[in-house]
């Protein structure tokens, strides 16, 4: 326990804000080992989006903290994100998918009120065709969104908006509707 009047540990405070986040029921978060060589302190979460009994998207969110700061980060903190999801074949070949995937991230950050700087990343479309004894559909398409950014933290290291945004990105890649929106089944008349 810290002595009275001591400054709270900013990294421990930031991790506490992450642990306090409650996600929508389709998203399962789990603490996982964080990389140790990227920064003096790090914390990582894995996320899985489950629809029915099927995993439809997965990802990892890593928070890095260097009290001395890093020039490439333009700050003392860095959030690293990776999200991947299988898509319907038609969507996987859409030439606009990369731009849309990047907009999912930026929109999620803005919607969550997560202020950031020095953002960069890639969106990758992957199409796989199975042959021979490999089970599964003959062709599958995936999207991967990899990004990192520097969270702009004022006086308190509240990273909850950044995790909220990342969960929205996970949901978007999985094709989940926004919270509160119900997808109606198509009705066919005879």
PDB file of C-alpha atoms in Angstrom:
ATOM      1  CA  UNK A   1       0.000   0.000   0.000  1.00  0.00           C
ATOM      2  CA  UNK A   2       1.324   3.422  -0.940  1.00  0.00           C
ATOM      3  CA  UNK A   3       2.012   5.853   1.857  1.00  0.00           C
ATOM      4  CA  UNK A   4      -0.544   8.601   2.351  1.00  0.00           C
ATOM      5  CA  UNK A   5       0.126  11.537   0.058  1.00  0.00           C
ATOM      6  CA  UNK A   6       2.168   9.443  -2.403  1.00  0.00           C
ATOM      7  CA  UNK A   7       1.428   9.831  -6.091  1.00  0.00           C
ATOM      8  CA  UNK A   8      -0.634   6.932  -7.446  1.00  0.00           C
ATOM      9  CA  UNK A   9       1.060   4.660  -9.970  1.00  0.00           C
ATOM     10  CA  UNK A  10      -0.234   5.873 -13.376  1.00  0.00           C
ATOM     11  CA  UNK A  11       0.210   2.461 -15.004  1.00  0.00           C
ATOM     12  CA  UNK A  12      -1.707   0.646 -12.240  1.00  0.00           C
ATOM     13  CA  UNK A  13      -4.433   3.305 -12.465  1.00  0.00           C
ATOM     14  CA  UNK A  14      -4.644   2.861 -16.249  1.00  0.00           C
ATOM     15  CA  UNK A  15      -4.920  -0.930 -15.932  1.00  0.00           C
ATOM     16  CA  UNK A  16      -7.677  -0.476 -13.340  1.00  0.00           C
ATOM     17  CA  UNK A  17      -9.685   1.619 -15.835  1.00  0.00           C
ATOM     18  CA  UNK A  18      -9.338  -1.196 -18.387  1.00  0.00           C
ATOM     19  CA  UNK A  19     -10.427  -3.869 -15.915  1.00  0.00           C
ATOM     20  CA  UNK A  20     -13.537  -1.818 -15.053  1.00  0.00           C
ATOM     21  CA  UNK A  21     -14.852  -1.771 -18.653  1.00  0.00           C
ATOM     22  CA  UNK A  22     -18.003  -3.802 -19.258  1.00  0.00           C
ATOM     23  CA  UNK A  23     -18.527  -5.030 -22.812  1.00  0.00           C
ATOM     24  CA  UNK A  24     -21.544  -6.164 -24.737  1.00  0.00           C
ATOM     25  CA  UNK A  25     -22.413  -9.834 -24.103  1.00  0.00           C
ATOM     26  CA  UNK A  26     -21.055 -11.100 -27.453  1.00  0.00           C
ATOM     27  CA  UNK A  27     -17.518  -9.900 -26.606  1.00  0.00           C
ATOM     28  CA  UNK A  28     -15.402 -11.927 -24.229  1.00  0.00           C
ATOM     29  CA  UNK A  29     -12.262 -10.277 -22.826  1.00  0.00           C
ATOM     30  CA  UNK A  30      -9.395 -12.077 -21.124  1.00  0.00           C
ATOM     31  CA  UNK A  31      -6.118 -10.839 -19.687  1.00  0.00           C
ATOM     32  CA  UNK A  32      -3.173 -12.454 -21.466  1.00  0.00           C
ATOM     33  CA  UNK A  33       0.603 -12.177 -21.088  1.00  0.00           C
ATOM     34  CA  UNK A  34       1.874  -8.910 -22.546  1.00  0.00           C
ATOM     35  CA  UNK A  35       5.081  -8.499 -24.522  1.00  0.00           C
ATOM     36  CA  UNK A  36       7.901  -7.543 -22.154  1.00  0.00           C
ATOM     37  CA  UNK A  37      10.493  -6.027 -24.501  1.00  0.00           C
ATOM     38  CA  UNK A  38       8.502  -3.208 -26.091  1.00  0.00           C
ATOM     39  CA  UNK A  39       8.255  -0.966 -23.040  1.00  0.00           C
ATOM     40  CA  UNK A  40       9.114  -0.984 -19.342  1.00  0.00           C
ATOM     41  CA  UNK A  41       5.456  -1.773 -18.527  1.00  0.00           C
ATOM     42  CA  UNK A  42       2.771  -3.473 -20.576  1.00  0.00           C
ATOM     43  CA  UNK A  43      -0.692  -4.983 -20.265  1.00  0.00           C
ATOM     44  CA  UNK A  44      -2.627  -7.093 -22.779  1.00  0.00           C
ATOM     45  CA  UNK A  45      -6.154  -8.312 -23.376  1.00  0.00           C
ATOM     46  CA  UNK A  46      -7.464 -10.774 -25.917  1.00  0.00           C
ATOM     47  CA  UNK A  47     -10.969 -10.384 -27.224  1.00  0.00           C
ATOM     48  CA  UNK A  48     -13.316 -12.814 -28.910  1.00  0.00           C
ATOM     49  CA  UNK A  49     -16.673 -12.077 -30.505  1.00  0.00           C
ATOM     50  CA  UNK A  50     -19.042 -15.017 -30.222  1.00  0.00           C
ATOM     51  CA  UNK A  51     -22.262 -15.238 -32.230  1.00  0.00           C
ATOM     52  CA  UNK A  52     -24.274 -18.305 -31.291  1.00  0.00           C
ATOM     53  CA  UNK A  53     -21.619 -20.954 -30.680  1.00  0.00           C
ATOM     54  CA  UNK A  54     -19.206 -19.567 -33.265  1.00  0.00           C
ATOM     55  CA  UNK A  55     -16.169 -17.301 -32.831  1.00  0.00           C
ATOM     56  CA  UNK A  56     -16.549 -14.669 -35.554  1.00  0.00           C
ATOM     57  CA  UNK A  57     -13.741 -12.244 -34.665  1.00  0.00           C
ATOM     58  CA  UNK A  58     -10.697 -12.187 -32.421  1.00  0.00           C
ATOM     59  CA  UNK A  59      -8.159  -9.629 -31.407  1.00  0.00           C
ATOM     60  CA  UNK A  60      -5.558  -8.407 -29.014  1.00  0.00           C
ATOM     61  CA  UNK A  61      -5.126  -5.024 -27.351  1.00  0.00           C
ATOM     62  CA  UNK A  62      -1.791  -4.126 -25.777  1.00  0.00           C
ATOM     63  CA  UNK A  63      -1.073  -1.068 -23.657  1.00  0.00           C
ATOM     64  CA  UNK A  64       2.560   0.018 -23.431  1.00  0.00           C
ATOM     65  CA  UNK A  65       3.892   2.545 -20.940  1.00  0.00           C
ATOM     66  CA  UNK A  66       7.328   4.128 -20.797  1.00  0.00           C
ATOM     67  CA  UNK A  67       7.586   6.778 -18.050  1.00  0.00           C
ATOM     68  CA  UNK A  68      10.534   8.308 -19.942  1.00  0.00           C
ATOM     69  CA  UNK A  69       8.487   8.544 -23.143  1.00  0.00           C
ATOM     70  CA  UNK A  70       9.397   7.356 -26.609  1.00  0.00           C
ATOM     71  CA  UNK A  71       9.905   9.721 -29.516  1.00  0.00           C
ATOM     72  CA  UNK A  72       8.175   7.418 -32.024  1.00  0.00           C
ATOM     73  CA  UNK A  73       5.094   7.328 -29.787  1.00  0.00           C
ATOM     74  CA  UNK A  74       5.011  11.088 -29.278  1.00  0.00           C
ATOM     75  CA  UNK A  75       4.281  10.353 -25.617  1.00  0.00           C
ATOM     76  CA  UNK A  76       4.553   7.955 -22.680  1.00  0.00           C
ATOM     77  CA  UNK A  77       1.754   5.575 -23.681  1.00  0.00           C
ATOM     78  CA  UNK A  78       1.003   3.461 -26.743  1.00  0.00           C
ATOM     79  CA  UNK A  79      -1.998   1.307 -27.589  1.00  0.00           C
ATOM     80  CA  UNK A  80      -1.407  -1.534 -30.054  1.00  0.00           C
ATOM     81  CA  UNK A  81      -4.417  -3.218 -31.633  1.00  0.00           C
ATOM     82  CA  UNK A  82      -4.923  -6.311 -33.751  1.00  0.00           C
ATOM     83  CA  UNK A  83      -8.345  -7.537 -34.895  1.00  0.00           C
ATOM     84  CA  UNK A  84      -9.231 -10.248 -37.399  1.00  0.00           C
ATOM     85  CA  UNK A  85     -12.539 -11.657 -38.633  1.00  0.00           C
ATOM     86  CA  UNK A  86     -13.775 -14.012 -41.306  1.00  0.00           C
ATOM     87  CA  UNK A  87     -16.014 -12.350 -43.870  1.00  0.00           C
ATOM     88  CA  UNK A  88     -18.569 -13.394 -46.421  1.00  0.00           C
ATOM     89  CA  UNK A  89     -16.767 -14.089 -49.730  1.00  0.00           C
ATOM     90  CA  UNK A  90     -18.393 -11.144 -51.537  1.00  0.00           C
ATOM     91  CA  UNK A  91     -17.338  -8.673 -48.838  1.00  0.00           C
ATOM     92  CA  UNK A  92     -13.787 -10.055 -48.770  1.00  0.00           C
ATOM     93  CA  UNK A  93     -13.231  -9.092 -52.407  1.00  0.00           C
ATOM     94  CA  UNK A  94     -14.676  -5.588 -52.095  1.00  0.00           C
ATOM     95  CA  UNK A  95     -11.965  -3.116 -53.169  1.00  0.00           C
ATOM     96  CA  UNK A  96     -13.251  -0.607 -50.569  1.00  0.00           C
ATOM     97  CA  UNK A  97     -12.855  -3.038 -47.646  1.00  0.00           C
ATOM     98  CA  UNK A  98      -9.474  -1.671 -46.539  1.00  0.00           C
ATOM     99  CA  UNK A  99     -10.752   1.926 -46.419  1.00  0.00           C
ATOM    100  CA  UNK A 100     -13.922   0.816 -44.642  1.00  0.00           C
ATOM    101  CA  UNK A 101     -11.917  -1.244 -42.116  1.00  0.00           C
ATOM    102  CA  UNK A 102      -9.750   1.780 -41.297  1.00  0.00           C
ATOM    103  CA  UNK A 103     -12.846   3.968 -40.935  1.00  0.00           C
ATOM    104  CA  UNK A 104     -14.281   1.420 -38.462  1.00  0.00           C
ATOM    105  CA  UNK A 105     -11.282   2.126 -36.204  1.00  0.00           C
ATOM    106  CA  UNK A 106     -11.337   5.912 -36.545  1.00  0.00           C
ATOM    107  CA  UNK A 107     -15.119   6.079 -36.101  1.00  0.00           C
ATOM    108  CA  UNK A 108     -14.925   3.833 -33.024  1.00  0.00           C
ATOM    109  CA  UNK A 109     -12.251   6.022 -31.422  1.00  0.00           C
ATOM    110  CA  UNK A 110     -14.267   9.162 -32.128  1.00  0.00           C
ATOM    111  CA  UNK A 111     -17.545   7.612 -30.931  1.00  0.00           C
ATOM    112  CA  UNK A 112     -15.929   6.518 -27.645  1.00  0.00           C
ATOM    113  CA  UNK A 113     -14.353   9.942 -27.103  1.00  0.00           C
ATOM    114  CA  UNK A 114     -10.891   8.341 -27.128  1.00  0.00           C
ATOM    115  CA  UNK A 115      -8.458  11.148 -27.912  1.00  0.00           C
ATOM    116  CA  UNK A 116      -5.345  10.006 -29.759  1.00  0.00           C
ATOM    117  CA  UNK A 117      -2.273  11.077 -31.735  1.00  0.00           C
ATOM    118  CA  UNK A 118       0.383   9.426 -33.895  1.00  0.00           C
ATOM    119  CA  UNK A 119      -2.021   6.803 -35.263  1.00  0.00           C
ATOM    120  CA  UNK A 120      -0.934   4.375 -37.933  1.00  0.00           C
ATOM    121  CA  UNK A 121      -1.772   0.914 -39.152  1.00  0.00           C
ATOM    122  CA  UNK A 122      -2.767  -1.462 -41.901  1.00  0.00           C
ATOM    123  CA  UNK A 123      -5.899  -3.202 -43.080  1.00  0.00           C
ATOM    124  CA  UNK A 124      -5.245  -6.508 -44.832  1.00  0.00           C
ATOM    125  CA  UNK A 125      -7.671  -8.526 -46.909  1.00  0.00           C
ATOM    126  CA  UNK A 126      -6.874 -12.242 -47.062  1.00  0.00           C
ATOM    127  CA  UNK A 127      -8.550 -14.731 -49.378  1.00  0.00           C
ATOM    128  CA  UNK A 128      -7.844 -18.440 -48.892  1.00  0.00           C
ATOM    129  CA  UNK A 129      -8.833 -21.297 -51.175  1.00  0.00           C
ATOM    130  CA  UNK A 130      -8.815 -24.818 -49.726  1.00  0.00           C
ATOM    131  CA  UNK A 131      -7.736 -27.888 -51.670  1.00  0.00           C
ATOM    132  CA  UNK A 132      -7.504 -31.600 -51.065  1.00  0.00           C
ATOM    133  CA  UNK A 133      -8.234 -32.974 -47.648  1.00  0.00           C
ATOM    134  CA  UNK A 134      -8.559 -29.602 -45.885  1.00  0.00           C
ATOM    135  CA  UNK A 135     -12.022 -29.401 -44.412  1.00  0.00           C
ATOM    136  CA  UNK A 136     -14.174 -26.324 -44.573  1.00  0.00           C
ATOM    137  CA  UNK A 137     -15.592 -24.016 -47.184  1.00  0.00           C
ATOM    138  CA  UNK A 138     -13.722 -23.965 -50.485  1.00  0.00           C
ATOM    139  CA  UNK A 139     -12.935 -20.235 -50.187  1.00  0.00           C
ATOM    140  CA  UNK A 140     -12.757 -17.980 -47.155  1.00  0.00           C
ATOM    141  CA  UNK A 141     -12.021 -14.283 -46.751  1.00  0.00           C
ATOM    142  CA  UNK A 142     -10.630 -12.498 -43.714  1.00  0.00           C
ATOM    143  CA  UNK A 143      -9.931  -8.918 -42.755  1.00  0.00           C
ATOM    144  CA  UNK A 144      -7.160  -7.903 -40.363  1.00  0.00           C
ATOM    145  CA  UNK A 145      -6.947  -4.438 -38.826  1.00  0.00           C
ATOM    146  CA  UNK A 146      -3.589  -3.672 -37.183  1.00  0.00           C
ATOM    147  CA  UNK A 147      -3.029  -0.265 -35.650  1.00  0.00           C
ATOM    148  CA  UNK A 148      -1.291   1.646 -32.916  1.00  0.00           C
ATOM    149  CA  UNK A 149      -1.849   5.079 -31.477  1.00  0.00           C
ATOM    150  CA  UNK A 150      -0.832   7.299 -28.603  1.00  0.00           C
ATOM    151  CA  UNK A 151      -3.712   7.929 -26.214  1.00  0.00           C
ATOM    152  CA  UNK A 152      -3.969  11.589 -25.257  1.00  0.00           C
ATOM    153  CA  UNK A 153      -4.354  11.391 -21.514  1.00  0.00           C
ATOM    154  CA  UNK A 154      -4.915  14.540 -19.519  1.00  0.00           C
ATOM    155  CA  UNK A 155      -4.489  14.414 -15.773  1.00  0.00           C
ATOM    156  CA  UNK A 156      -5.650  10.821 -15.248  1.00  0.00           C
ATOM    157  CA  UNK A 157      -4.606   7.725 -17.184  1.00  0.00           C
ATOM    158  CA  UNK A 158      -8.146   6.680 -18.138  1.00  0.00           C
ATOM    159  CA  UNK A 159      -7.829   4.182 -20.981  1.00  0.00           C
ATOM    160  CA  UNK A 160     -11.456   2.977 -20.807  1.00  0.00           C
ATOM    161  CA  UNK A 161     -12.520   4.981 -23.905  1.00  0.00           C
ATOM    162  CA  UNK A 162      -9.722   3.310 -25.893  1.00  0.00           C
ATOM    163  CA  UNK A 163     -10.871  -0.165 -24.835  1.00  0.00           C
ATOM    164  CA  UNK A 164     -14.487   0.802 -25.552  1.00  0.00           C
ATOM    165  CA  UNK A 165     -13.416   1.877 -29.055  1.00  0.00           C
ATOM    166  CA  UNK A 166     -11.482  -1.350 -29.574  1.00  0.00           C
ATOM    167  CA  UNK A 167     -14.560  -3.381 -28.603  1.00  0.00           C
ATOM    168  CA  UNK A 168     -16.613  -1.412 -31.159  1.00  0.00           C
ATOM    169  CA  UNK A 169     -13.939  -2.239 -33.768  1.00  0.00           C
ATOM    170  CA  UNK A 170     -14.179  -5.936 -32.820  1.00  0.00           C
ATOM    171  CA  UNK A 171     -17.966  -5.811 -33.166  1.00  0.00           C
ATOM    172  CA  UNK A 172     -17.747  -4.012 -36.525  1.00  0.00           C
ATOM    173  CA  UNK A 173     -15.340  -6.546 -38.011  1.00  0.00           C
ATOM    174  CA  UNK A 174     -17.602  -9.345 -36.756  1.00  0.00           C
ATOM    175  CA  UNK A 175     -20.601  -7.757 -38.465  1.00  0.00           C
ATOM    176  CA  UNK A 176     -22.534  -7.169 -35.247  1.00  0.00           C
ATOM    177  CA  UNK A 177     -25.166  -4.444 -35.346  1.00  0.00           C
ATOM    178  CA  UNK A 178     -24.666  -1.451 -33.049  1.00  0.00           C
ATOM    179  CA  UNK A 179     -25.956  -2.007 -29.486  1.00  0.00           C
ATOM    180  CA  UNK A 180     -29.704  -1.574 -29.306  1.00  0.00           C
ATOM    181  CA  UNK A 181     -30.228  -2.317 -33.010  1.00  0.00           C
ATOM    182  CA  UNK A 182     -32.103  -5.500 -33.840  1.00  0.00           C
ATOM    183  CA  UNK A 183     -31.524  -7.142 -37.198  1.00  0.00           C
ATOM    184  CA  UNK A 184     -34.820  -8.241 -38.651  1.00  0.00           C
ATOM    185  CA  UNK A 185     -34.959 -11.569 -40.468  1.00  0.00           C
ATOM    186  CA  UNK A 186     -36.017 -11.367 -44.097  1.00  0.00           C
ATOM    187  CA  UNK A 187     -39.667 -12.268 -44.533  1.00  0.00           C
ATOM    188  CA  UNK A 188     -40.618 -14.084 -47.693  1.00  0.00           C
ATOM    189  CA  UNK A 189     -44.259 -14.296 -48.717  1.00  0.00           C
ATOM    190  CA  UNK A 190     -45.609 -17.136 -50.798  1.00  0.00           C
TER     191      UNK A 190
END
